[in-house]
């Protein structure tokens, strides 16, 4: 059987993608998916050994932090429910409560849920029967209202967590309290559980908090925990059912972004770089069948539009080619609308049509180097998403007015711009980038200068944003600055 269900779903996705996006995009997406699947075959989740779990239990035995895990249940299969509960019972960190709110329609389901909880014999598990199904957000809110923990974590009724999930959450909370910077939001990496093959597949190894990336897609997702007072104040909003977690994360970010600060308090958000959550893949789940909840993607778009409105951004939010991924069009541009963005840059292509420069991390590594321009970066599509980075290549940048003296100091050039028109969908838009035609550098020199400018931008408190929709082709950055209008796209 292997990954039969996943393969069938991939075929379904390909057909739907073809109808939506056409032959060309579908061809490159299919090639990239096959390459990614070959790479993913090497993945193997290894559960922690019993000795390690015992060590974790002893280390954290005196920690005072209580985690409330809220699970909204609805007509849950008994096997799925048992596996979810067992995964919580197996936690090496023992200060938790599991709150299951049941909105199932039938008495049989109610009795099954109650019976399984009673069989566990653990009084840390609390059961609550709802009089009606109020939707995912309101059902979850009913559980949040009952939570007595310091942090509230969300767990789907048919998923399960690793036995060390709460240990790493508690450890991160403890470390943050030691330096008097308590965390507001924690999230981890995740993978999928192929129910047919009984194997773990498709790990999602995430980024640390990245403002513009979360404004492109809810890459945070599972396993998610929020400081209890903040969660109880914000709650989930039923108007965004299907994308209620994304809406929650955006509102947490908004809360952590004071009006007098350039950027959110990223030190209050913690990424735990470990797989702590198993997302079950079965025919009815969003993990497997993205088309099963298409309304969720529209809810996500509306949640993002609401965030932009609350921040006072003049912007339009639209769906990208990929379900669950979004594009923000700022009016007139991001530098005019976003006071936190210091520089925005695009990608540079070589003569083979591959990305060879554009975005760098803070250590100076080139992101997406060698990736064909028509590829998206795999299932996360990160190579085509607007995101923050350590630096952007100085050959394809636009700089806000306040930082142009820094540009002059680092490059030795007066700041002036070259203008192009780039096709965006069926329309053309004007693209402006700094004119660096007076410089003559080798690749090491360009990279060194780009990194120095990126460090100066960060030092001034601004973000460097990479926008892959701005593409600088080989002819533009090799012709001494006399590239034609067609050089950018």
Short mmCIF file of C-alpha atoms in Angstrom, two decimals:
data_model
loop_
_atom_site.label_atom_id
_atom_site.label_comp_id
_atom_site.label_asym_id
_atom_site.label_seq_id
_atom_site.Cartn_x
_atom_site.Cartn_y
_atom_site.Cartn_z
CA UNK A 1 0.00 0.00 0.00
CA UNK A 2 2.81 2.41 0.97
CA UNK A 3 1.83 5.99 0.36
CA UNK A 4 -1.12 5.03 -1.84
CA UNK A 5 -3.55 7.52 -0.32
CA UNK A 6 -1.00 10.32 -0.57
CA UNK A 7 -0.30 9.44 -4.21
CA UNK A 8 -4.01 9.48 -5.05
CA UNK A 9 -4.36 12.85 -3.38
CA UNK A 10 -1.36 14.20 -5.30
CA UNK A 11 -3.08 13.17 -8.54
CA UNK A 12 -6.25 14.96 -7.40
CA UNK A 13 -4.25 18.06 -6.52
CA UNK A 14 -2.54 18.02 -9.91
CA UNK A 15 -5.86 17.90 -11.76
CA UNK A 16 -7.29 20.75 -9.69
CA UNK A 17 -4.10 22.77 -10.10
CA UNK A 18 -4.22 22.26 -13.88
CA UNK A 19 -7.78 23.57 -14.05
CA UNK A 20 -6.86 26.61 -11.95
CA UNK A 21 -3.41 27.57 -13.20
CA UNK A 22 -2.86 26.09 -16.66
CA UNK A 23 -0.41 23.69 -18.28
CA UNK A 24 2.87 25.57 -17.76
CA UNK A 25 2.52 26.14 -14.03
CA UNK A 26 1.22 22.60 -13.56
CA UNK A 27 4.18 21.06 -15.39
CA UNK A 28 6.77 22.79 -13.21
CA UNK A 29 4.75 22.11 -10.06
CA UNK A 30 4.57 18.38 -10.90
CA UNK A 31 8.31 18.15 -11.59
CA UNK A 32 9.13 19.92 -8.34
CA UNK A 33 6.72 17.76 -6.34
CA UNK A 34 8.34 14.57 -7.66
CA UNK A 35 11.79 15.89 -6.72
CA UNK A 36 10.57 16.82 -3.26
CA UNK A 37 8.99 13.41 -2.70
CA UNK A 38 12.30 11.74 -3.52
CA UNK A 39 14.05 13.91 -0.94
CA UNK A 40 11.37 13.28 1.67
CA UNK A 41 11.74 9.49 1.46
CA UNK A 42 14.79 9.76 3.69
CA UNK A 43 12.73 11.25 6.54
CA UNK A 44 12.16 9.04 9.55
CA UNK A 45 10.66 10.30 12.79
CA UNK A 46 12.42 8.81 15.81
CA UNK A 47 10.51 8.89 19.07
CA UNK A 48 12.65 9.71 22.13
CA UNK A 49 13.96 6.74 24.08
CA UNK A 50 12.45 5.83 27.44
CA UNK A 51 15.66 6.89 29.18
CA UNK A 52 15.48 10.35 27.63
CA UNK A 53 11.83 10.75 28.60
CA UNK A 54 12.72 9.78 32.16
CA UNK A 55 15.48 12.39 32.21
CA UNK A 56 13.05 15.03 30.93
CA UNK A 57 10.51 14.07 33.57
CA UNK A 58 13.08 14.43 36.34
CA UNK A 59 14.48 17.71 34.98
CA UNK A 60 11.10 19.45 34.82
CA UNK A 61 9.45 17.85 37.86
CA UNK A 62 9.56 21.11 39.83
CA UNK A 63 8.44 23.40 37.00
CA UNK A 64 5.23 25.22 37.93
CA UNK A 65 3.88 25.89 34.43
CA UNK A 66 0.55 24.25 33.69
CA UNK A 67 -0.39 23.60 30.06
CA UNK A 68 -4.05 23.36 29.12
CA UNK A 69 -4.57 21.36 25.92
CA UNK A 70 -7.92 22.14 24.34
CA UNK A 71 -9.47 19.63 21.93
CA UNK A 72 -12.82 20.27 20.20
CA UNK A 73 -14.30 16.87 19.32
CA UNK A 74 -16.97 16.18 16.73
CA UNK A 75 -18.00 12.67 15.69
CA UNK A 76 -14.43 11.55 16.36
CA UNK A 77 -13.44 8.03 15.35
CA UNK A 78 -12.71 5.97 18.42
CA UNK A 79 -9.26 4.89 17.23
CA UNK A 80 -8.29 8.50 16.50
CA UNK A 81 -9.58 9.70 19.85
CA UNK A 82 -7.69 7.00 21.73
CA UNK A 83 -4.44 7.80 19.94
CA UNK A 84 -4.84 11.52 20.64
CA UNK A 85 -5.52 10.93 24.35
CA UNK A 86 -2.72 8.37 24.63
CA UNK A 87 -0.26 10.86 23.15
CA UNK A 88 -1.10 13.34 25.92
CA UNK A 89 -0.96 10.69 28.63
CA UNK A 90 2.54 9.77 27.39
CA UNK A 91 3.98 13.26 27.98
CA UNK A 92 7.26 13.39 29.86
CA UNK A 93 6.21 16.79 31.22
CA UNK A 94 3.38 16.02 33.61
CA UNK A 95 1.82 19.38 34.50
CA UNK A 96 -1.01 19.44 31.98
CA UNK A 97 -4.74 19.21 31.69
CA UNK A 98 -6.62 17.92 28.65
CA UNK A 99 -9.96 19.61 28.00
CA UNK A 100 -12.18 17.80 25.49
CA UNK A 101 -15.32 19.63 24.42
CA UNK A 102 -17.70 17.35 22.56
CA UNK A 103 -20.11 18.76 19.97
CA UNK A 104 -21.01 15.38 18.48
CA UNK A 105 -24.57 14.88 17.30
CA UNK A 106 -25.31 11.43 18.68
CA UNK A 107 -25.54 10.07 22.21
CA UNK A 108 -23.43 7.15 21.05
CA UNK A 109 -20.50 9.41 20.31
CA UNK A 110 -20.94 11.20 23.62
CA UNK A 111 -20.88 7.92 25.51
CA UNK A 112 -17.84 6.73 23.57
CA UNK A 113 -15.87 9.88 24.34
CA UNK A 114 -16.90 9.83 28.01
CA UNK A 115 -16.18 6.09 28.30
CA UNK A 116 -12.67 6.42 26.84
CA UNK A 117 -11.89 9.28 29.21
CA UNK A 118 -13.18 7.31 32.18
CA UNK A 119 -11.12 4.30 31.12
CA UNK A 120 -7.97 6.40 31.29
CA UNK A 121 -8.50 6.94 35.02
CA UNK A 122 -6.61 10.25 34.82
CA UNK A 123 -8.31 13.20 36.50
CA UNK A 124 -6.27 15.63 34.42
CA UNK A 125 -8.64 14.89 31.52
CA UNK A 126 -11.83 16.95 31.58
CA UNK A 127 -14.90 16.26 29.47
CA UNK A 128 -17.57 18.78 28.51
CA UNK A 129 -20.64 18.05 26.42
CA UNK A 130 -21.88 20.95 24.27
CA UNK A 131 -25.59 21.34 23.66
CA UNK A 132 -25.00 22.06 19.98
CA UNK A 133 -22.28 22.29 17.39
CA UNK A 134 -21.37 25.99 17.28
CA UNK A 135 -18.52 25.67 14.80
CA UNK A 136 -14.83 25.06 15.37
CA UNK A 137 -14.05 28.48 16.85
CA UNK A 138 -16.90 28.62 19.37
CA UNK A 139 -16.49 24.96 20.30
CA UNK A 140 -12.82 25.63 21.02
CA UNK A 141 -13.68 28.80 22.95
CA UNK A 142 -15.85 26.70 25.25
CA UNK A 143 -12.74 24.70 26.12
CA UNK A 144 -10.57 27.80 26.45
CA UNK A 145 -13.03 29.21 28.97
CA UNK A 146 -12.50 26.12 31.16
CA UNK A 147 -8.69 26.19 30.96
CA UNK A 148 -6.80 26.93 34.16
CA UNK A 149 -3.26 26.67 32.79
CA UNK A 150 -0.53 29.24 32.24
CA UNK A 151 -0.48 28.37 28.54
CA UNK A 152 -3.21 27.04 26.30
CA UNK A 153 -2.30 24.66 23.47
CA UNK A 154 -4.55 23.61 20.61
CA UNK A 155 -4.78 20.02 19.41
CA UNK A 156 -7.10 18.63 16.73
CA UNK A 157 -9.22 15.64 17.75
CA UNK A 158 -7.73 13.34 15.10
CA UNK A 159 -4.06 14.36 15.48
CA UNK A 160 -1.51 13.55 18.17
CA UNK A 161 1.65 14.95 19.73
CA UNK A 162 5.08 13.51 20.43
CA UNK A 163 5.82 12.35 24.01
CA UNK A 164 8.32 15.20 24.51
CA UNK A 165 6.08 17.95 23.08
CA UNK A 166 5.21 19.61 26.39
CA UNK A 167 8.73 19.13 27.72
CA UNK A 168 10.16 21.35 24.99
CA UNK A 169 7.32 23.84 25.45
CA UNK A 170 7.93 23.98 29.21
CA UNK A 171 11.68 24.23 28.72
CA UNK A 172 11.26 27.22 26.38
CA UNK A 173 8.87 28.91 28.83
CA UNK A 174 11.30 28.33 31.70
CA UNK A 175 14.22 29.81 29.79
CA UNK A 176 12.19 32.88 28.85
CA UNK A 177 11.14 33.45 32.47
CA UNK A 178 14.78 33.20 33.57
CA UNK A 179 15.63 36.28 31.48
CA UNK A 180 12.39 38.09 32.40
CA UNK A 181 10.99 37.92 28.86
CA UNK A 182 7.96 35.62 29.13
CA UNK A 183 6.79 34.05 25.90
CA UNK A 184 3.42 34.87 24.38
CA UNK A 185 3.37 32.29 21.57
CA UNK A 186 5.21 29.02 20.97
CA UNK A 187 5.13 26.76 17.93
CA UNK A 188 7.00 23.71 16.68
CA UNK A 189 7.80 21.78 13.55
CA UNK A 190 5.34 19.08 12.45
CA UNK A 191 4.96 16.14 10.13
CA UNK A 192 2.09 14.11 8.69
CA UNK A 193 1.01 10.64 9.67
CA UNK A 194 0.15 8.49 6.65
CA UNK A 195 -2.67 6.41 8.06
CA UNK A 196 -2.55 3.82 5.29
CA UNK A 197 1.16 3.07 5.64
CA UNK A 198 1.43 3.80 9.38
CA UNK A 199 4.46 6.00 8.76
CA UNK A 200 5.44 9.60 9.38
CA UNK A 201 6.03 11.66 6.23
CA UNK A 202 6.36 15.20 4.89
CA UNK A 203 8.11 17.01 7.75
CA UNK A 204 7.50 20.77 7.87
CA UNK A 205 10.72 22.26 9.23
CA UNK A 206 9.79 25.85 9.92
CA UNK A 207 11.43 29.23 10.20
CA UNK A 208 11.86 31.35 13.27
CA UNK A 209 9.34 34.16 13.50
CA UNK A 210 9.26 35.98 10.15
CA UNK A 211 6.71 38.78 9.93
CA UNK A 212 6.34 38.96 6.17
CA UNK A 213 6.31 35.18 5.83
CA UNK A 214 3.37 34.91 8.24
CA UNK A 215 1.71 37.63 6.13
CA UNK A 216 2.05 35.26 3.17
CA UNK A 217 0.98 31.97 4.75
CA UNK A 218 0.24 30.42 8.14
CA UNK A 219 3.54 28.58 8.30
CA UNK A 220 3.26 28.47 12.14
CA UNK A 221 0.25 26.10 12.26
CA UNK A 222 0.88 23.17 14.73
CA UNK A 223 1.92 22.64 17.56
CA UNK A 224 0.72 25.99 18.90
CA UNK A 225 0.51 27.32 22.45
CA UNK A 226 -0.45 30.83 23.59
CA UNK A 227 -0.07 32.50 26.99
CA UNK A 228 -3.39 31.88 28.72
CA UNK A 229 -4.38 35.44 29.59
CA UNK A 230 -3.75 36.51 26.01
CA UNK A 231 -5.63 33.51 24.60
CA UNK A 232 -8.62 34.10 26.86
CA UNK A 233 -8.72 37.75 25.83
CA UNK A 234 -8.39 37.13 22.10
CA UNK A 235 -10.22 33.79 21.82
CA UNK A 236 -11.05 32.39 18.37
CA UNK A 237 -13.42 34.21 16.02
CA UNK A 238 -16.19 32.22 14.37
CA UNK A 239 -16.22 34.60 11.39
CA UNK A 240 -12.91 32.99 10.41
CA UNK A 241 -13.84 29.33 10.93
CA UNK A 242 -11.47 27.19 8.90
CA UNK A 243 -8.64 29.70 9.37
CA UNK A 244 -9.31 30.44 13.03
CA UNK A 245 -5.74 29.51 14.04
CA UNK A 246 -4.26 31.82 11.40
CA UNK A 247 -6.52 34.64 12.54
CA UNK A 248 -5.41 33.99 16.13
CA UNK A 249 -1.71 34.11 15.22
CA UNK A 250 -2.18 37.35 13.29
CA UNK A 251 -3.96 38.95 16.25
CA UNK A 252 -1.22 37.78 18.63
CA UNK A 253 1.32 39.42 16.31
CA UNK A 254 -0.80 42.57 16.27
CA UNK A 255 -0.88 42.58 20.08
CA UNK A 256 2.91 42.25 20.21
CA UNK A 257 3.37 45.16 17.80
CA UNK A 258 2.98 48.41 19.77
CA UNK A 259 1.93 51.40 17.71
CA UNK A 260 5.14 53.23 18.67
CA UNK A 261 7.42 50.35 17.64
CA UNK A 262 8.77 49.62 14.18
CA UNK A 263 8.44 45.84 14.52
CA UNK A 264 6.66 43.26 16.72
CA UNK A 265 8.35 41.95 19.87
CA UNK A 266 9.74 38.85 18.14
CA UNK A 267 11.49 37.74 21.35
CA UNK A 268 8.04 36.93 22.74
CA UNK A 269 7.51 34.34 19.98
CA UNK A 270 9.41 31.06 20.14
CA UNK A 271 9.96 28.51 17.39
CA UNK A 272 10.88 25.10 18.80
CA UNK A 273 12.91 23.49 16.05
CA UNK A 274 11.65 19.96 16.59
CA UNK A 275 8.80 17.88 15.23
CA UNK A 276 6.33 17.82 18.11
CA UNK A 277 3.05 17.35 16.23
CA UNK A 278 1.77 14.58 13.96
CA UNK A 279 -0.94 15.75 11.56
CA UNK A 280 -3.03 12.76 10.54
CA UNK A 281 -3.57 12.25 6.81
CA UNK A 282 -6.86 10.62 5.95
CA UNK A 283 -9.37 11.33 3.16
CA UNK A 284 -11.42 13.84 5.20
CA UNK A 285 -8.51 15.79 6.67
CA UNK A 286 -7.14 19.10 5.40
CA UNK A 287 -3.66 17.62 5.83
CA UNK A 288 -4.36 15.27 2.94
CA UNK A 289 -7.16 16.80 0.91
CA UNK A 290 -6.69 20.57 0.68
CA UNK A 291 -9.80 20.79 -1.45
CA UNK A 292 -11.90 19.43 1.44
CA UNK A 293 -11.96 22.85 3.11
CA UNK A 294 -11.63 25.44 0.37
CA UNK A 295 -13.70 27.85 2.47
CA UNK A 296 -10.79 27.90 4.93
CA UNK A 297 -8.51 29.59 2.42
CA UNK A 298 -10.98 32.39 1.83
CA UNK A 299 -11.30 32.77 5.60
CA UNK A 300 -7.51 33.05 5.75
CA UNK A 301 -7.53 35.78 3.13
CA UNK A 302 -10.14 37.72 5.10
CA UNK A 303 -8.17 37.29 8.34
CA UNK A 304 -5.09 38.72 6.63
CA UNK A 305 -7.11 41.60 5.18
CA UNK A 306 -8.43 42.31 8.68
CA UNK A 307 -4.88 42.37 10.03
CA UNK A 308 -3.84 44.88 7.36
CA UNK A 309 -6.83 47.07 8.18
CA UNK A 310 -6.05 47.00 11.91
CA UNK A 311 -2.44 47.97 11.23
CA UNK A 312 -3.59 50.81 8.98
CA UNK A 313 -2.03 49.32 5.84
CA UNK A 314 -3.46 50.54 2.54
CA UNK A 315 -3.40 47.16 0.83
CA UNK A 316 -5.36 44.53 -1.06
CA UNK A 317 -5.06 40.83 -0.16
CA UNK A 318 -5.53 38.18 -2.82
CA UNK A 319 -5.04 34.43 -3.23
CA UNK A 320 -1.83 33.28 -4.86
CA UNK A 321 -1.63 30.37 -7.30
CA UNK A 322 -1.39 28.03 -4.30
CA UNK A 323 -4.22 27.35 -1.85
CA UNK A 324 -3.59 28.88 1.54
CA UNK A 325 -0.91 31.27 0.29
CA UNK A 326 -1.56 34.98 -0.17
CA UNK A 327 -0.28 38.12 -1.85
CA UNK A 328 -0.52 41.61 -0.38
CA UNK A 329 -0.55 44.50 -2.86
CA UNK A 330 0.41 47.69 -1.07
CA UNK A 331 -0.79 51.07 -2.33
CA UNK A 332 1.34 52.52 -3.80
CA UNK A 333 4.20 50.31 -2.55
CA UNK A 334 5.43 48.57 0.58
CA UNK A 335 7.94 51.28 1.51
CA UNK A 336 5.23 53.94 1.42
CA UNK A 337 2.80 51.89 3.52
CA UNK A 338 5.03 50.00 5.97
CA UNK A 339 7.17 52.12 8.31
CA UNK A 340 8.97 48.97 9.49
CA UNK A 341 10.42 48.07 6.08
CA UNK A 342 13.79 49.63 5.31
CA UNK A 343 14.65 47.94 2.05
CA UNK A 344 12.89 45.65 -0.41
CA UNK A 345 14.77 43.51 -2.90
CA UNK A 346 14.14 40.99 -5.65
CA UNK A 347 15.80 37.91 -7.06
CA UNK A 348 18.64 37.67 -9.58
CA UNK A 349 18.69 35.03 -12.30
CA UNK A 350 21.69 33.64 -14.14
CA UNK A 351 21.81 32.78 -17.86
CA UNK A 352 20.32 29.35 -17.15
CA UNK A 353 17.21 30.91 -15.63
CA UNK A 354 18.15 29.88 -12.10
CA UNK A 355 18.12 31.98 -8.93
CA UNK A 356 21.68 32.66 -7.97
CA UNK A 357 21.28 35.64 -5.61
CA UNK A 358 18.74 37.98 -4.10
CA UNK A 359 18.11 36.99 -0.48
CA UNK A 360 20.64 36.14 2.23
CA UNK A 361 20.24 34.92 5.78
CA UNK A 362 22.07 36.69 8.59
CA UNK A 363 25.05 34.34 8.20
CA UNK A 364 25.45 35.33 4.53
CA UNK A 365 24.07 32.14 2.97
CA UNK A 366 22.26 32.66 -0.34
CA UNK A 367 18.66 31.51 -0.14
CA UNK A 368 17.24 29.37 -2.96
CA UNK A 369 20.54 29.42 -4.85
CA UNK A 370 20.37 27.21 -7.97
CA UNK A 371 16.59 26.88 -7.91
CA UNK A 372 14.98 27.20 -11.38
CA UNK A 373 12.98 30.43 -11.64
CA UNK A 374 9.76 28.54 -12.36
CA UNK A 375 10.03 26.41 -9.21
CA UNK A 376 8.35 27.50 -5.97
CA UNK A 377 10.50 25.84 -3.32
CA UNK A 378 8.42 22.72 -2.73
CA UNK A 379 5.18 22.24 -0.81
CA UNK A 380 5.86 25.26 1.41
CA UNK A 381 6.30 27.45 -1.73
CA UNK A 382 8.74 29.57 0.25
CA UNK A 383 10.79 30.56 -2.81
CA UNK A 384 7.85 32.56 -4.18
CA UNK A 385 6.69 34.14 -0.92
CA UNK A 386 7.46 37.62 0.32
CA UNK A 387 9.55 37.28 3.49
CA UNK A 388 12.07 38.99 5.73
CA UNK A 389 15.73 38.06 5.46
CA UNK A 390 19.16 39.07 6.72
CA UNK A 391 19.94 41.05 3.58
CA UNK A 392 18.86 41.50 0.00
CA UNK A 393 21.25 41.77 -2.93
CA UNK A 394 22.20 45.39 -3.45
CA UNK A 395 21.94 45.02 -7.24
CA UNK A 396 18.16 44.69 -7.04
CA UNK A 397 16.93 46.85 -4.15
CA UNK A 398 14.77 49.83 -3.37
CA UNK A 399 15.64 51.79 -0.21
CA UNK A 400 13.43 53.99 1.94
CA UNK A 401 14.43 57.63 2.21
CA UNK A 402 15.67 57.51 5.80
CA UNK A 403 18.20 54.80 4.96
CA UNK A 404 19.61 56.24 1.75
CA UNK A 405 22.53 57.88 3.61
CA UNK A 406 23.48 54.37 4.79
CA UNK A 407 23.33 53.17 1.20
CA UNK A 408 25.63 56.01 0.15
CA UNK A 409 28.09 55.33 2.98
CA UNK A 410 28.35 51.59 2.18
CA UNK A 411 28.37 51.77 -1.63
CA UNK A 412 30.07 55.13 -2.11
CA UNK A 413 27.30 56.06 -4.57
CA UNK A 414 24.64 58.72 -4.38
CA UNK A 415 21.26 56.99 -4.26
CA UNK A 416 19.32 57.14 -7.47
CA UNK A 417 16.92 54.72 -9.07
CA UNK A 418 16.43 52.99 -12.36
CA UNK A 419 12.83 52.49 -13.47
CA UNK A 420 11.34 49.56 -15.32
CA UNK A 421 7.91 48.17 -16.06
CA UNK A 422 7.23 44.65 -14.95
CA UNK A 423 4.32 42.47 -16.03
CA UNK A 424 2.28 41.45 -12.99
CA UNK A 425 -0.59 39.20 -14.08
CA UNK A 426 -2.32 40.97 -16.96
CA UNK A 427 -1.13 44.40 -15.90
CA UNK A 428 2.17 46.22 -15.84
CA UNK A 429 3.62 47.88 -12.79
CA UNK A 430 6.53 50.21 -12.38
CA UNK A 431 9.60 48.75 -10.71
CA UNK A 432 12.33 50.93 -9.26
CA UNK A 433 15.71 49.67 -8.09
CA UNK A 434 18.88 51.40 -6.94
CA UNK A 435 21.31 52.26 -9.72
CA UNK A 436 24.64 50.59 -8.90
CA UNK A 437 26.04 50.85 -12.41
CA UNK A 438 28.97 52.86 -11.06
CA UNK A 439 30.29 49.84 -9.18
CA UNK A 440 32.46 47.04 -10.51
CA UNK A 441 32.57 44.06 -8.16
CA UNK A 442 33.09 40.34 -8.33
CA UNK A 443 30.49 38.08 -6.71
CA UNK A 444 32.29 38.07 -3.37
CA UNK A 445 32.31 41.86 -3.44
CA UNK A 446 28.58 42.12 -4.20
CA UNK A 447 27.78 39.70 -1.41
CA UNK A 448 30.00 41.49 1.11
CA UNK A 449 28.43 44.84 0.26
CA UNK A 450 24.90 43.43 0.42
CA UNK A 451 25.54 41.87 3.82
CA UNK A 452 27.08 45.08 5.18
CA UNK A 453 24.03 47.04 4.08
CA UNK A 454 21.66 44.41 5.50
CA UNK A 455 23.42 44.56 8.86
CA UNK A 456 23.17 48.37 8.84
CA UNK A 457 19.44 48.16 8.02
CA UNK A 458 18.85 45.76 10.93
CA UNK A 459 20.95 47.96 13.21
CA UNK A 460 18.69 50.89 12.38
CA UNK A 461 15.66 48.79 13.44
CA UNK A 462 14.22 48.10 9.99
CA UNK A 463 13.37 44.94 8.03
CA UNK A 464 14.92 43.78 4.78
CA UNK A 465 12.10 42.29 2.73
CA UNK A 466 12.62 39.94 -0.18
CA UNK A 467 9.94 40.09 -2.87
CA UNK A 468 10.47 37.27 -5.41
CA UNK A 469 7.92 38.80 -7.80
CA UNK A 470 10.65 41.32 -8.66
CA UNK A 471 13.09 39.48 -10.90
CA UNK A 472 16.34 40.88 -12.25
CA UNK A 473 17.57 38.88 -15.22
CA UNK A 474 21.16 38.33 -16.25
CA UNK A 475 21.18 41.06 -18.90
CA UNK A 476 20.24 43.79 -16.41
CA UNK A 477 22.91 43.33 -13.79
CA UNK A 478 25.75 42.54 -16.23
CA UNK A 479 25.33 45.39 -18.73
CA UNK A 480 26.61 48.24 -16.59
CA UNK A 481 23.14 49.47 -15.75
CA UNK A 482 21.80 49.99 -19.27
CA UNK A 483 19.33 47.10 -19.22
CA UNK A 484 16.20 47.50 -21.27
CA UNK A 485 12.62 47.60 -20.06
CA UNK A 486 12.34 43.85 -20.59
CA UNK A 487 15.18 43.15 -18.19
CA UNK A 488 12.91 43.01 -15.15
CA UNK A 489 9.80 40.94 -14.92
#
